[in-house]
Each structure stands twice: as structure tokens, then as C-alpha cells.
């Protein structure tokens, strides 16, 4: 089946093409009617004719006659009101479709999704939370659409700090160091190493030789390095399990993976004539990048000390993603501060011929998480906030709210539900605003059951579910004739038909917030419907229609929340 939106869009195209081919009419949900079509004005301009006259001709062709009544408004908008039979047919079709009208793509793409990407021996912070949550939602949506997603958790597991980290590990003793890591106390470990490095020259010397040993592949040094990496990755795995994301250990392909490819990156840049020596470092100067003084900006691929950097690794990774993984899309869910770095990497890759034009390569950029003071979110002691601490606080808060609401769940069941609510609160708050924007981490607002929040959507779903519990008999989607006599049921029905375009638009813009907006609107439509149209006390065909609308509402909320990585419990 094609979705209601697509059917309408096709009809509209036919109607336009009948007047003059090549128009590109746009369709959107509207308050005035069910849908509004734009594009008449552009066509009229092209034809040098009066818009309303062109509109008359489009409507007069009769291409829309069996799906909608059309009214010409203003300077040539087409206001479409769907015909009852068409609506009935579309609802009937999605009722029997587990995908609720969203058709899998014909041409699946290979999408390489770089996300989460925390650093070994360092705490995951709210920036990594954003990358993980946004990346996870995109991965779920892409996969649902039928694409192949290859997740790349580009963990920072290489570089000069490992000298001091390994030396500190030896000072502490392996056992104690491992214990610190498994307690999730990564920052303390890192900071202790840093303090010694800054204060103690002997330690500094040891650390430096250790870096050399690491880079030259000394087996014992590599073993110690692995301990740090493995312990960190298993800790990250615990965090992922806790926040319920789809990342698996196999998605970790850290910076170290690219070590053997770095030499080749340099060689190929050199033979392409792109490499320039600047202050002892090997650089590429991609055109169009300048510093504040207007001087050309280098992408440093090899530092003065002969070490490779972050940029060289990203170049090697990009090459692998194109030529080995055959990615059609390379997406990087990375915060705004790294925008220039990634743009330069992409530009250099294009210059070097590693990034063909047909490969989409984009940073899925996101803004900062701010504290109540609208400054970067910090803990009370002024440090970066640990992700797990935020989670625990949200779970505690949700637990208390359940208590206040007189939840009859106890013990583990209540804790489980509180966790589901807390995750919904945090993930939805992160996903529901345009990702480029900063947002304020306001736990109280995020966990509220009212307003544009994750728990509100979960609660709407639980309310629908409770209708079916009270029904007392199993309910299967069945052949229902949708009359939709009340405006509230008609509005709900129109909302239910809106999932496919909302999801498509979220995917094409890489903006999960569009799906959030859709779901919030649907939950509100359901609330109005539920106030106006009693379900269980209705009778006969009317009751069946209302139950069918409720069933579709529950399924749409469940599917939509699921694509955002949010659970939809049956009871709250
Ligand atoms: N590890 C980096 C950080 O914590 C993020 C890596 C992003 N991905 C990339 N391919 N550079 O800032």
C-alpha cells in the first residue's frame, strides 16, 4: 500500500501535470481543511497566467474527485477535504498493516552512522549522551525504513595521553586500577594521572617513553593499553544497556583501528601534491578555510613530533567507510564544536578524491546541554556531569512521582517503570527540539506527565491500553467501517494517517524532533477524542469504530516511541 500522503501527492501530481508537466506541488496538513496544496502560484507564474484560473483548471480535470473535495483559497491554495470513503479505505488499510502505512524503501542505502564515540579512561558526558540518543533514534528509523545501518562507535582509544594512563595503571597496580574502572570512576583515574604528569618530572619522562613503546608496538605496553581499553569499553557497555540503546560491542571501531592506515593517508596526500610542511607539521590547506586573521587554515595530519592526530584518523576512517564499507551515506553525530574539524576533513577527502560526489557525507550536528543558569551543564562541584548520575537522578524523581500518583506497583515493578519513565524523559527532551539548538536540562519539566514530554506520550499510550484492559476481551483489528461522524474522531483519524510523512521528513532532514512533534500532536488529538467520544459505553458499530481508533492510536504511539528508543509501558 502507499500511504495516504503519497496517494494524495500522486493524485495531485497527475492533476498538475494535466495542466502542464513539470510542476512540483507540495502538500501539508492544514488547519483550514485536511490538507493544503501549494504550487499553483509557481506554475501560474511559469505559464504567465492568473493563479486562480490555473487552480480552476487543475481542479476541473477531476483527478482528485474521488479522494477529496477541493476549495480554491486565497491567491491559489488548494484546500483538500478528504472524502469519507477515501478516509475509510485508508484507515482500513493501516489497521491491517503492522507498519502503519510506512512502506519500506525500494533502494536500501548503506548508512555509516558514527555516533556515541566516548573516550577511553574518560567519563561519558552529556555531549556523548546527545550523540548516543540522537544516533540511536536515527539508526532505528533508518533500519525501519529498510536501509542498512553500520554503526561506528569511534571510541577515542589512542594518542599521547595513554603514556601517562598506562604509567598510572602500573603505579596503582592492575587490580586496583581495574576496580576503579568497573566502579565507573573514570574521571578520577584520568585526573590522578594528569596531576602526576604535571607535577612529577620522572613520571612525565616515564609517560613519554611509554608513548614511544606503545607506538612501536611493545607487547607488554600493548597489553596494558588493552586493559585500559577493555575496561572502559565494558563500562560504556553498561551505560548503553542502562540507557537502552541498540549499540553493541561490535560497533566499537576505535581510533586505534586506523593506525596501520595512517601512513598510507600521508603518502597518498603527498603524491596528490596536497601535503604542505608548516612549522614542522605535515598539513593540508583546503581552500575556503581561514582563521580570524584571514590566513589559510591547516588540517594537521602529522604533528611536528611525527605523531598522527585526530584528523589523520578521521581521514583514514572516511576512506574505509567509502571504499571498504561502501557507504552511500556517511553521517557523523558529533557536537557543534567539532564542525570545523569535520568540514575540513570532508573537504580534504574530496580534494584527495576519496569522497565521490554521490556519497552523502554530513555532520549531524547538535547543540549543548545547558544547566538551569543557561550555562554549560556542570555538577555542583563545577565538573562535567556524569551521564549515569543524571540517569539515576531521573529514575529517583520518576519513582517519587509514581508514589505521589498512588501507583499500585511495588518493588521491582515500580523501579522498572520508573526507569522507563526516566529514560523517556531524558531521551525525549533531547530529541524533541531541533538538534542544532542548545537545550536546558530541566529534570522537573522533563519528567512531568503533562506538556510536551516523553512521560506524557507514554501516559497517553497507557491510557489507551487501559481501555483494552477494561474491555475484558481480546480485541483484534477487524473490518470496521469508519464513519467518523464526530469532528474529534475525524481529527484523530487524520492524525493516525500522518505517521509516514512525519517519519519520512524526520529521516530526510535527520531531525528526530519532527517525529516527536507528530507524536505529541497525535496524543493531543487522542485526548480531545477521548473527552468527546466515550468508547466502552458506546454500542455496536460506533463502539467498534472507536475501539479501532484507540487500537491504532496505541500502535502508532508504540511504534513512534520505539523508533525514538523509548518504551511504551501498558500501565503507568
Ligand atoms: N571521541 C570524540 C569526542 O569525544 C568524538 C568522535 C566523533 N567521531 C569522529 N569520527 N570524529 O569528542
Coordinates of C-alpha atoms and ligand atoms in Angstrom, one line a residue:
X1 CA 0.0 0.0 0.0
X2 CA 1.1 3.6 -0.4
X3 CA 0.4 6.0 2.5
X4 CA -2.5 8.4 2.4
X5 CA 0.0 11.2 1.9
X6 CA 1.7 9.5 -1.0
X7 CA -1.6 8.7 -2.7
X8 CA -2.7 12.3 -2.4
X9 CA 0.6 13.5 -3.6
X10 CA 0.4 11.3 -6.6
X11 CA -3.1 12.4 -7.5
X12 CA -2.0 16.0 -7.1
X13 CA 0.9 15.5 -9.4
X14 CA -1.4 14.0 -12.0
X15 CA -3.8 16.9 -11.6
X16 CA -0.9 19.4 -12.1
X17 CA 0.7 17.5 -14.9
X18 CA -2.6 17.5 -16.8
X19 CA -2.3 21.3 -17.0
X20 CA 1.4 21.5 -17.6
X21 CA 4.0 18.9 -16.8
X22 CA 7.0 19.6 -14.5
X23 CA 5.2 21.2 -11.6
X24 CA 6.2 20.2 -8.1
X25 CA 3.2 20.6 -5.8
X26 CA 3.7 20.4 -2.1
X27 CA 1.2 19.0 0.4
X28 CA 0.8 19.6 4.1
X29 CA -1.6 19.1 6.9
X30 CA -3.6 22.2 7.4
X31 CA -6.0 23.8 10.0
X32 CA -8.3 25.2 7.4
X33 CA -9.1 21.8 5.7
X34 CA -7.4 18.4 6.0
X35 CA -4.5 19.1 3.7
X36 CA -3.4 22.2 1.8
X37 CA -1.6 22.0 -1.6
X38 CA 0.9 24.6 -2.7
X39 CA 2.5 25.0 -6.1
X40 CA -0.3 26.7 -8.1
X41 CA 1.3 30.1 -7.9
X42 CA 4.7 28.8 -9.2
X43 CA 3.0 27.0 -12.1
X44 CA 0.9 30.0 -12.9
X45 CA 4.0 32.2 -13.0
X46 CA 5.7 29.8 -15.3
X47 CA 2.7 29.8 -17.6
X48 CA 2.2 33.5 -17.3
X49 CA -1.4 33.0 -16.3
X50 CA -3.7 34.0 -13.4
X51 CA -3.2 31.6 -10.4
X52 CA -6.8 31.2 -9.6
X53 CA -7.6 30.3 -13.2
X54 CA -4.8 27.7 -13.2
X55 CA -6.2 26.4 -10.0
X56 CA -9.7 26.1 -11.5
X57 CA -8.2 24.1 -14.4
X58 CA -6.3 21.8 -12.0
X59 CA -9.4 21.0 -10.0
X60 CA -11.6 20.9 -13.1
X61 CA -9.5 18.0 -14.5
X62 CA -11.2 15.7 -11.9
X63 CA -8.0 13.9 -10.9
X64 CA -8.8 14.4 -7.2
X65 CA -12.6 13.9 -7.5
X66 CA -12.7 10.5 -5.8
X67 CA -10.4 11.3 -2.9
X68 CA -11.2 14.9 -1.8
X69 CA -13.3 17.9 -2.3
X70 CA -11.1 20.9 -3.2
X71 CA -11.7 24.5 -2.5
X72 CA -9.5 27.2 -4.0
X73 CA -8.4 29.7 -1.4
X74 CA -6.6 33.0 -1.4
X75 CA -4.2 33.5 -4.3
X76 CA -4.4 29.9 -5.4
X77 CA -4.1 27.5 -2.5
X78 CA -5.9 24.2 -2.8
X79 CA -7.7 23.2 0.4
X80 CA -8.4 19.5 0.3
X81 CA -11.1 17.8 2.5
X82 CA -10.9 14.0 2.2
X83 CA -14.0 12.2 1.2
X84 CA -15.4 9.8 3.8
X85 CA -15.0 6.7 1.6
X86 CA -11.3 7.5 0.9
X87 CA -10.7 8.1 4.6
X88 CA -12.4 4.9 5.5
X89 CA -10.4 3.0 3.0
X90 CA -7.1 4.4 4.2
X91 CA -7.8 3.7 7.8
X92 CA -8.9 0.2 6.9
X93 CA -5.5 -0.3 5.2
X94 CA -3.3 0.9 8.1
X95 CA -5.4 -1.1 10.6
X96 CA -4.2 -4.3 9.0
X97 CA -0.6 -3.1 8.5
X98 CA 1.9 -3.6 11.2
X99 CA 4.0 -0.7 9.6
X100 CA 1.0 1.6 9.8
X101 CA 1.3 2.7 6.2
X102 CA 5.1 3.3 6.1
X103 CA 6.4 1.5 3.1
X104 CA 10.0 0.1 3.1
X105 CA 12.2 1.9 0.6
X106 CA 12.9 0.3 -2.8
X107 CA 16.5 1.1 -2.8
X108 CA 18.1 0.5 0.5
X109 CA 21.2 2.5 1.3
X110 CA 24.2 1.6 3.3
X111 CA 24.4 4.2 6.0
X112 CA 27.6 4.5 8.1
X113 CA 26.5 6.1 11.3
X114 CA 29.3 7.5 13.6
X115 CA 27.8 8.1 17.0
X116 CA 28.3 7.9 20.7
X117 CA 32.2 7.8 20.4
X118 CA 33.3 8.4 24.0
X119 CA 36.9 8.3 25.0
X120 CA 38.8 5.6 26.9
X121 CA 39.6 6.3 30.5
X122 CA 37.3 9.3 30.5
X123 CA 33.7 9.7 31.7
X124 CA 30.9 9.8 29.2
X125 CA 29.4 13.3 29.5
X126 CA 26.1 14.9 28.3
X127 CA 27.7 15.5 24.8
X128 CA 28.1 11.8 24.4
X129 CA 24.6 11.3 25.7
X130 CA 23.2 13.5 22.9
X131 CA 25.3 11.8 20.3
X132 CA 24.2 8.4 21.6
X133 CA 20.5 9.2 21.9
X134 CA 20.2 11.0 18.5
X135 CA 22.3 8.4 16.8
X136 CA 20.2 5.6 18.3
X137 CA 17.0 7.2 17.1
X138 CA 18.4 7.7 13.6
X139 CA 19.7 4.1 13.5
X140 CA 16.2 2.8 14.5
X141 CA 14.4 5.0 11.9
X142 CA 16.8 4.1 9.1
X143 CA 16.6 0.4 9.8
X144 CA 12.8 0.6 10.0
X145 CA 12.8 2.3 6.6
X146 CA 14.7 -0.6 5.2
X147 CA 18.2 0.8 5.0
X148 CA 21.3 -1.0 6.2
X149 CA 22.9 0.9 9.1
X150 CA 26.5 0.2 10.0
X151 CA 27.2 1.8 13.4
X152 CA 30.6 3.1 14.1
X153 CA 31.4 3.9 17.7
X154 CA 34.6 5.9 17.0
X155 CA 35.9 5.5 20.5
X156 CA 39.0 7.6 21.4
X157 CA 41.4 4.9 22.3
X158 CA 44.7 6.1 21.0
X159 CA 47.1 9.1 21.5
X160 CA 49.7 10.6 23.7
X161 CA 47.6 10.5 27.0
X162 CA 47.9 6.7 27.0
X163 CA 51.5 7.1 28.1
X164 CA 50.6 8.7 31.4
X165 CA 47.5 6.5 31.8
X166 CA 49.5 3.3 31.5
X167 CA 52.1 4.5 33.9
X168 CA 49.4 5.4 36.4
X169 CA 47.9 2.0 35.9
X170 CA 51.2 0.5 36.8
X171 CA 51.6 2.7 39.9
X172 CA 48.2 1.8 41.1
X173 CA 48.6 -1.9 40.4
X174 CA 46.4 -3.5 37.8
X175 CA 43.9 -4.9 40.2
X176 CA 43.1 -1.6 41.9
X177 CA 43.0 0.2 38.5
X178 CA 40.5 -2.3 37.1
X179 CA 38.4 -1.9 40.3
X180 CA 38.3 1.9 39.8
X181 CA 37.2 1.4 36.2
X182 CA 34.5 -1.1 37.0
X183 CA 33.1 1.3 39.6
X184 CA 32.8 3.7 36.7
X185 CA 35.2 6.1 38.3
X186 CA 37.0 7.0 35.1
X187 CA 37.5 10.7 35.7
X188 CA 39.3 10.2 39.0
X189 CA 41.7 7.8 37.3
X190 CA 42.3 10.3 34.4
X191 CA 42.7 13.2 36.7
X192 CA 45.2 11.5 39.1
X193 CA 47.3 10.6 36.1
X194 CA 47.2 14.2 34.8
X195 CA 48.2 15.6 38.2
X196 CA 51.2 13.4 38.4
X197 CA 52.1 14.2 34.9
X198 CA 52.1 17.9 35.6
X199 CA 53.9 17.8 38.9
X200 CA 56.4 14.9 38.7
X201 CA 59.1 15.1 36.1
X202 CA 60.2 11.5 36.5
X203 CA 56.6 10.4 35.9
X204 CA 56.5 12.7 32.8
X205 CA 59.6 11.0 31.4
X206 CA 58.2 7.5 32.1
X207 CA 55.0 8.5 30.4
X208 CA 56.8 9.8 27.3
X209 CA 58.9 6.7 26.9
X210 CA 55.7 4.7 27.3
X211 CA 54.1 6.5 24.4
X212 CA 57.1 5.6 22.3
X213 CA 56.8 1.9 23.4
X214 CA 53.1 2.0 22.6
X215 CA 53.6 3.4 19.2
X216 CA 56.4 0.9 18.4
X217 CA 54.2 -2.0 19.4
X218 CA 56.0 -3.2 22.5
X219 CA 53.9 -6.3 23.5
X220 CA 53.7 -5.6 27.3
X221 CA 52.8 -1.9 26.7
X222 CA 50.1 -3.0 24.2
X223 CA 48.8 -5.5 26.8
X224 CA 48.4 -2.7 29.4
X225 CA 46.8 -0.5 26.9
X226 CA 44.3 -3.2 26.1
X227 CA 43.4 -3.4 29.8
X228 CA 42.5 0.2 29.8
X229 CA 40.6 -0.1 26.6
X230 CA 38.7 -3.2 27.5
X231 CA 37.7 -2.0 31.0
X232 CA 36.5 1.3 29.5
X233 CA 34.5 -0.4 26.8
X234 CA 32.9 -2.8 29.2
X235 CA 31.9 0.2 31.3
X236 CA 30.5 2.0 28.3
X237 CA 28.5 -1.2 27.5
X238 CA 26.9 -1.0 30.9
X239 CA 25.9 2.6 30.3
X240 CA 24.4 1.6 26.9
X241 CA 22.5 -1.2 28.5
X242 CA 21.2 1.2 31.1
X243 CA 20.0 3.7 28.6
X244 CA 18.7 1.0 26.4
X245 CA 20.3 1.8 23.0
X246 CA 21.0 -0.5 20.1
X247 CA 24.8 -0.1 20.2
X248 CA 26.6 -3.4 20.6
X249 CA 30.3 -4.1 21.5
X250 CA 31.0 -5.0 17.8
X251 CA 30.1 -1.4 16.8
X252 CA 33.2 -0.1 18.6
X253 CA 35.8 0.6 16.0
X254 CA 38.1 2.9 17.9
X255 CA 40.7 5.3 16.6
X256 CA 43.4 2.7 17.1
X257 CA 41.8 0.6 14.4
X258 CA 43.1 3.0 11.8
X259 CA 46.7 3.1 12.9
X260 CA 48.0 0.9 10.1
X261 CA 46.2 3.1 7.5
X262 CA 47.7 6.4 8.6
X263 CA 51.0 6.1 6.7
X264 CA 49.0 5.4 3.5
X265 CA 46.9 8.5 4.1
X266 CA 50.0 10.7 4.3
X267 CA 51.7 9.0 1.3
X268 CA 48.6 9.4 -0.9
X269 CA 48.1 13.0 0.2
X270 CA 51.8 13.6 -0.6
X271 CA 51.6 12.1 -4.1
X272 CA 48.4 14.0 -4.8
X273 CA 50.5 17.1 -4.1
X274 CA 48.3 18.2 -1.2
X275 CA 50.7 18.0 1.6
X276 CA 52.5 21.1 2.8
X277 CA 55.0 21.4 5.6
X278 CA 54.2 24.1 8.0
X279 CA 56.2 24.7 11.2
X280 CA 57.4 21.2 11.1
X281 CA 54.0 19.6 10.7
X282 CA 52.5 18.0 7.7
X283 CA 49.3 19.8 6.7
X284 CA 46.7 20.2 4.0
X285 CA 45.2 23.6 3.4
X286 CA 41.8 23.0 1.9
X287 CA 40.5 26.1 0.1
X288 CA 37.8 28.1 1.9
X289 CA 39.0 27.7 5.5
X290 CA 40.5 30.7 7.2
X291 CA 41.4 31.7 10.7
X292 CA 40.2 35.0 12.3
X293 CA 43.1 36.8 10.7
X294 CA 42.1 35.6 7.3
X295 CA 45.0 33.3 6.9
X296 CA 44.5 29.8 5.4
X297 CA 43.8 27.2 8.0
X298 CA 45.7 23.9 8.0
X299 CA 44.4 20.5 8.7
X300 CA 47.3 18.9 10.5
X301 CA 47.7 15.3 9.5
X302 CA 51.1 14.7 11.1
X303 CA 52.3 16.6 14.0
X304 CA 55.8 18.0 14.5
X305 CA 56.7 15.1 16.8
X306 CA 55.9 12.7 13.9
X307 CA 52.7 11.6 15.7
X308 CA 49.5 11.3 13.7
X309 CA 46.5 13.2 15.1
X310 CA 42.7 13.1 15.2
X311 CA 42.4 14.4 11.7
X312 CA 44.6 11.7 10.1
X313 CA 42.5 9.1 11.8
X314 CA 39.3 10.6 10.6
X315 CA 40.6 10.7 7.0
X316 CA 41.6 7.1 7.2
X317 CA 38.2 6.2 8.7
X318 CA 36.4 8.1 6.0
X319 CA 38.3 6.3 3.3
X320 CA 37.5 3.0 4.8
X321 CA 33.8 3.9 5.1
X322 CA 33.7 4.7 1.4
X323 CA 35.9 2.1 -0.2
X324 CA 35.6 -0.9 2.2
X325 CA 32.2 -0.5 3.8
X326 CA 30.7 1.0 0.6
X327 CA 28.7 3.6 2.4
X328 CA 26.1 5.6 0.4
X329 CA 25.8 8.0 3.4
X330 CA 28.4 8.8 6.0
X331 CA 26.8 10.5 9.0
X332 CA 28.7 11.9 12.0
X333 CA 26.6 12.6 15.0
X334 CA 29.0 15.0 16.6
X335 CA 28.6 18.2 18.6
X336 CA 28.9 21.7 17.2
X337 CA 32.4 22.4 18.5
X338 CA 33.8 19.8 16.0
X339 CA 32.0 21.3 13.0
X340 CA 35.1 22.9 11.5
X341 CA 37.3 19.9 12.1
X342 CA 34.8 17.6 10.2
X343 CA 34.2 20.1 7.4
X344 CA 37.9 20.3 6.8
X345 CA 38.2 16.5 6.9
X346 CA 35.4 16.2 4.3
X347 CA 37.0 18.9 2.2
X348 CA 40.4 17.3 2.2
X349 CA 38.8 13.9 1.4
X350 CA 37.1 15.5 -1.6
X351 CA 40.3 17.1 -2.8
X352 CA 42.1 13.8 -2.5
X353 CA 39.4 12.0 -4.5
X354 CA 38.3 9.8 -1.6
X355 CA 34.8 11.1 -1.3
X356 CA 32.8 10.8 -4.5
X357 CA 30.0 13.3 -5.1
X358 CA 27.3 10.7 -4.9
X359 CA 28.2 9.8 -1.3
X360 CA 26.3 12.0 1.1
X361 CA 28.6 13.0 3.9
X362 CA 27.3 15.1 6.7
X363 CA 27.8 16.0 10.3
X364 CA 24.5 15.5 12.2
X365 CA 25.4 18.5 14.4
X366 CA 23.9 19.1 17.8
X367 CA 24.0 21.9 20.4
X368 CA 25.0 21.9 24.0
X369 CA 23.2 20.8 27.1
X370 CA 22.8 23.8 29.5
X371 CA 22.2 24.0 33.2
X372 CA 19.3 25.9 34.8
X373 CA 21.6 29.0 34.6
X374 CA 21.7 28.6 30.8
X375 CA 25.5 27.9 31.0
X376 CA 27.1 24.6 30.2
X377 CA 25.7 21.9 32.4
X378 CA 28.1 21.4 35.4
X379 CA 27.9 19.4 38.5
X380 CA 27.7 21.1 41.9
X381 CA 31.5 20.8 42.3
X382 CA 31.8 22.5 38.9
X383 CA 32.8 19.4 36.9
X384 CA 31.3 17.9 33.8
X385 CA 28.2 16.0 34.7
X386 CA 28.5 12.2 34.6
X387 CA 25.9 10.6 32.4
X388 CA 25.0 7.9 34.9
X389 CA 24.4 10.4 37.7
X390 CA 21.8 12.2 35.6
X391 CA 20.1 9.0 34.8
X392 CA 20.0 7.9 38.5
X393 CA 18.6 11.3 39.5
X394 CA 15.8 11.0 36.8
X395 CA 15.0 7.5 38.0
X396 CA 14.7 8.6 41.6
X397 CA 12.5 11.5 40.5
X398 CA 10.2 9.3 38.4
X399 CA 10.0 6.8 41.3
X400 CA 8.7 9.6 43.6
X401 CA 6.2 10.8 41.1
X402 CA 4.8 7.3 40.8
X403 CA 4.4 7.2 44.6
X404 CA 2.7 10.6 44.5
X405 CA 0.3 9.4 41.9
X406 CA -0.6 6.5 44.0
X407 CA 0.9 3.8 41.8
X408 CA -0.1 0.3 43.0
X409 CA 3.1 -1.2 41.6
X410 CA 5.6 -2.2 44.1
X411 CA 9.3 -3.1 44.4
X412 CA 11.0 -4.2 41.2
X413 CA 8.0 -3.4 39.1
X414 CA 7.9 0.2 40.2
X415 CA 11.6 0.6 39.8
X416 CA 11.3 -0.8 36.3
X417 CA 8.6 1.5 35.4
X418 CA 10.4 4.5 36.9
X419 CA 13.4 3.6 34.8
X420 CA 11.3 3.5 31.6
X421 CA 9.8 6.9 32.5
X422 CA 13.2 8.4 33.4
X423 CA 14.7 7.3 30.1
X424 CA 11.6 8.6 28.2
X425 CA 12.0 11.9 29.9
X426 CA 15.7 12.3 29.1
X427 CA 15.6 10.9 25.6
X428 CA 12.5 12.9 24.6
X429 CA 13.9 16.1 26.0
X430 CA 17.0 15.6 23.9
X431 CA 15.2 14.6 20.7
X432 CA 12.2 16.9 20.7
X433 CA 13.9 20.2 19.9
X434 CA 15.8 20.9 16.8
X435 CA 19.1 19.3 17.4
X436 CA 21.3 22.2 16.4
X437 CA 19.9 24.2 19.3
X438 CA 21.1 24.1 22.9
X439 CA 18.6 22.9 25.4
X440 CA 18.2 23.4 29.2
X441 CA 18.4 20.3 31.3
X442 CA 15.4 20.8 33.5
X443 CA 14.6 17.5 35.1
X444 CA 11.4 18.6 36.7
X445 CA 9.9 19.6 33.4
X446 CA 11.3 16.6 31.6
X447 CA 9.7 14.0 33.9
X448 CA 6.3 15.8 34.1
X449 CA 3.3 13.8 32.9
X450 CA 1.9 17.0 31.3
X451 CA 3.3 19.1 28.5
X452 CA 5.4 18.1 25.5
X453 CA 7.3 15.4 27.4
X454 CA 8.2 11.7 27.0
X455 CA 6.2 10.7 30.0
X456 CA 3.1 12.5 28.6
X457 CA 3.3 10.4 25.5
X458 CA 3.9 7.2 27.5
X459 CA 0.9 8.2 29.6
X460 CA -1.3 8.7 26.5
X461 CA -0.3 5.2 25.4
X462 CA -1.1 3.7 28.9
X463 CA -4.5 5.4 28.9
X464 CA -5.4 3.8 25.6
X465 CA -4.1 0.5 26.8
X466 CA -6.3 0.7 29.9
X467 CA -9.3 0.8 27.6
X468 CA -8.5 -2.5 26.2
X469 CA -7.8 -3.9 29.7
X470 CA -11.2 -2.8 30.8
X471 CA -12.8 -4.2 27.7
X472 CA -12.0 -7.6 29.3
X473 CA -11.9 -9.5 26.0
X474 CA -9.2 -9.7 23.4
X475 CA -9.6 -7.2 20.6
X476 CA -8.3 -7.8 17.1
X477 CA -8.1 -5.3 14.3
X478 CA -11.2 -6.2 12.3
X479 CA -13.2 -4.9 9.4
X480 CA -14.6 -1.7 10.7
X481 CA -16.4 0.8 8.6
X482 CA -15.1 4.2 9.7
X483 CA -18.0 6.7 9.6
X484 CA -16.2 9.4 11.7
X485 CA -19.3 11.3 12.4
X486 CA -17.8 13.5 15.2
X487 CA -15.2 16.0 14.4
X488 CA -12.9 14.7 17.2
X489 CA -12.9 11.2 15.7
X490 CA -12.3 12.6 12.3
X491 CA -9.4 14.7 13.6
X492 CA -7.9 11.7 15.4
X493 CA -8.2 9.6 12.2
X494 CA -6.4 12.3 10.1
X495 CA -3.6 12.3 12.8
X496 CA -3.3 8.5 12.6
X497 CA -2.7 8.7 8.8
X498 CA 0.1 11.1 9.4
X499 CA 2.9 8.8 10.6
X500 CA 4.5 8.0 7.2
X501 CA 5.1 11.6 6.1
X502 CA 6.3 12.6 9.6
X503 CA 8.8 9.7 9.6
X504 CA 9.9 10.5 6.1
X505 CA 10.5 14.1 6.9
X506 CA 12.4 13.2 10.1
X507 CA 14.7 10.9 8.1
X508 CA 15.3 13.2 5.1
X509 CA 16.2 16.1 7.4
X510 CA 17.9 13.9 10.0
X511 CA 15.7 15.6 12.6
X512 CA 14.1 13.2 15.1
X513 CA 12.2 16.2 16.5
X514 CA 9.8 16.0 13.6
X515 CA 8.6 12.6 14.7
X516 CA 8.4 13.9 18.3
X517 CA 6.2 16.8 17.1
X518 CA 3.9 14.4 15.2
X519 CA 3.5 12.1 18.2
X520 CA 2.8 14.9 20.6
X521 CA 0.1 16.2 18.2
X522 CA -1.4 12.7 17.9
X523 CA -1.5 12.4 21.7
X524 CA -3.4 15.7 21.9
X525 CA -5.8 14.6 19.3
X526 CA -6.4 11.4 21.2
X527 CA -7.0 13.4 24.4
X528 CA -9.7 15.5 22.7
X529 CA -11.2 12.4 21.2
X530 CA -11.3 10.6 24.5
X531 CA -13.0 13.6 26.1
X532 CA -15.7 13.8 23.4
X533 CA -16.2 10.2 22.5
X534 CA -16.8 7.6 25.2
X535 CA -15.6 4.3 24.0
X536 CA -16.6 1.4 26.2
X537 CA -20.1 2.8 26.9
X538 CA -20.8 3.2 23.1
X539 CA -22.6 0.4 21.3
X540 CA -22.5 -1.6 18.1
X541 CA -20.7 -0.2 15.1
X542 CA -19.8 3.1 16.8
X543 CA -18.1 1.2 19.6
X544 CA -16.1 -0.8 17.1
X545 CA -15.1 2.3 15.3
X546 CA -13.9 3.9 18.5
X547 CA -12.1 0.8 19.6
X548 CA -10.4 0.6 16.2
X549 CA -9.3 4.3 16.5
X550 CA -7.9 3.5 20.0
X551 CA -6.1 0.5 18.8
X552 CA -4.5 2.5 16.0
X553 CA -3.5 5.2 18.4
X554 CA -1.8 2.8 20.8
X555 CA 0.0 1.1 17.9
X556 CA 1.1 4.4 16.4
X557 CA 2.4 5.7 19.7
X558 CA 4.2 2.5 20.4
X559 CA 5.8 2.4 17.0
X560 CA 6.8 6.0 17.1
X561 CA 8.2 6.0 20.6
X562 CA 10.0 2.8 19.7
X563 CA 11.7 4.5 16.8
X564 CA 12.9 7.1 19.2
X565 CA 14.3 4.4 21.6
X566 CA 11.5 5.0 24.1
X567 CA 9.4 2.2 25.8
X568 CA 5.7 2.4 25.9
X569 CA 4.5 0.7 29.1
X570 CA 0.9 -0.5 29.2
X571 CA 0.3 0.8 32.7
X572 CA 1.6 3.9 34.5
Ligands
LIG1 N1 35.8 10.9 20.7 C1 35.3 12.2 20.2 C2 34.9 13.1 21.4 O1 34.6 12.6 22.5 C3 34.2 12.1 19.2 C4 34.4 11.4 18.0 C5 33.5 11.7 16.9 N2 33.7 11.0 15.7 C6 34.6 11.2 14.8 N3 34.7 10.4 13.8 N4 35.5 12.2 14.9 O2 34.9 14.3 21.2

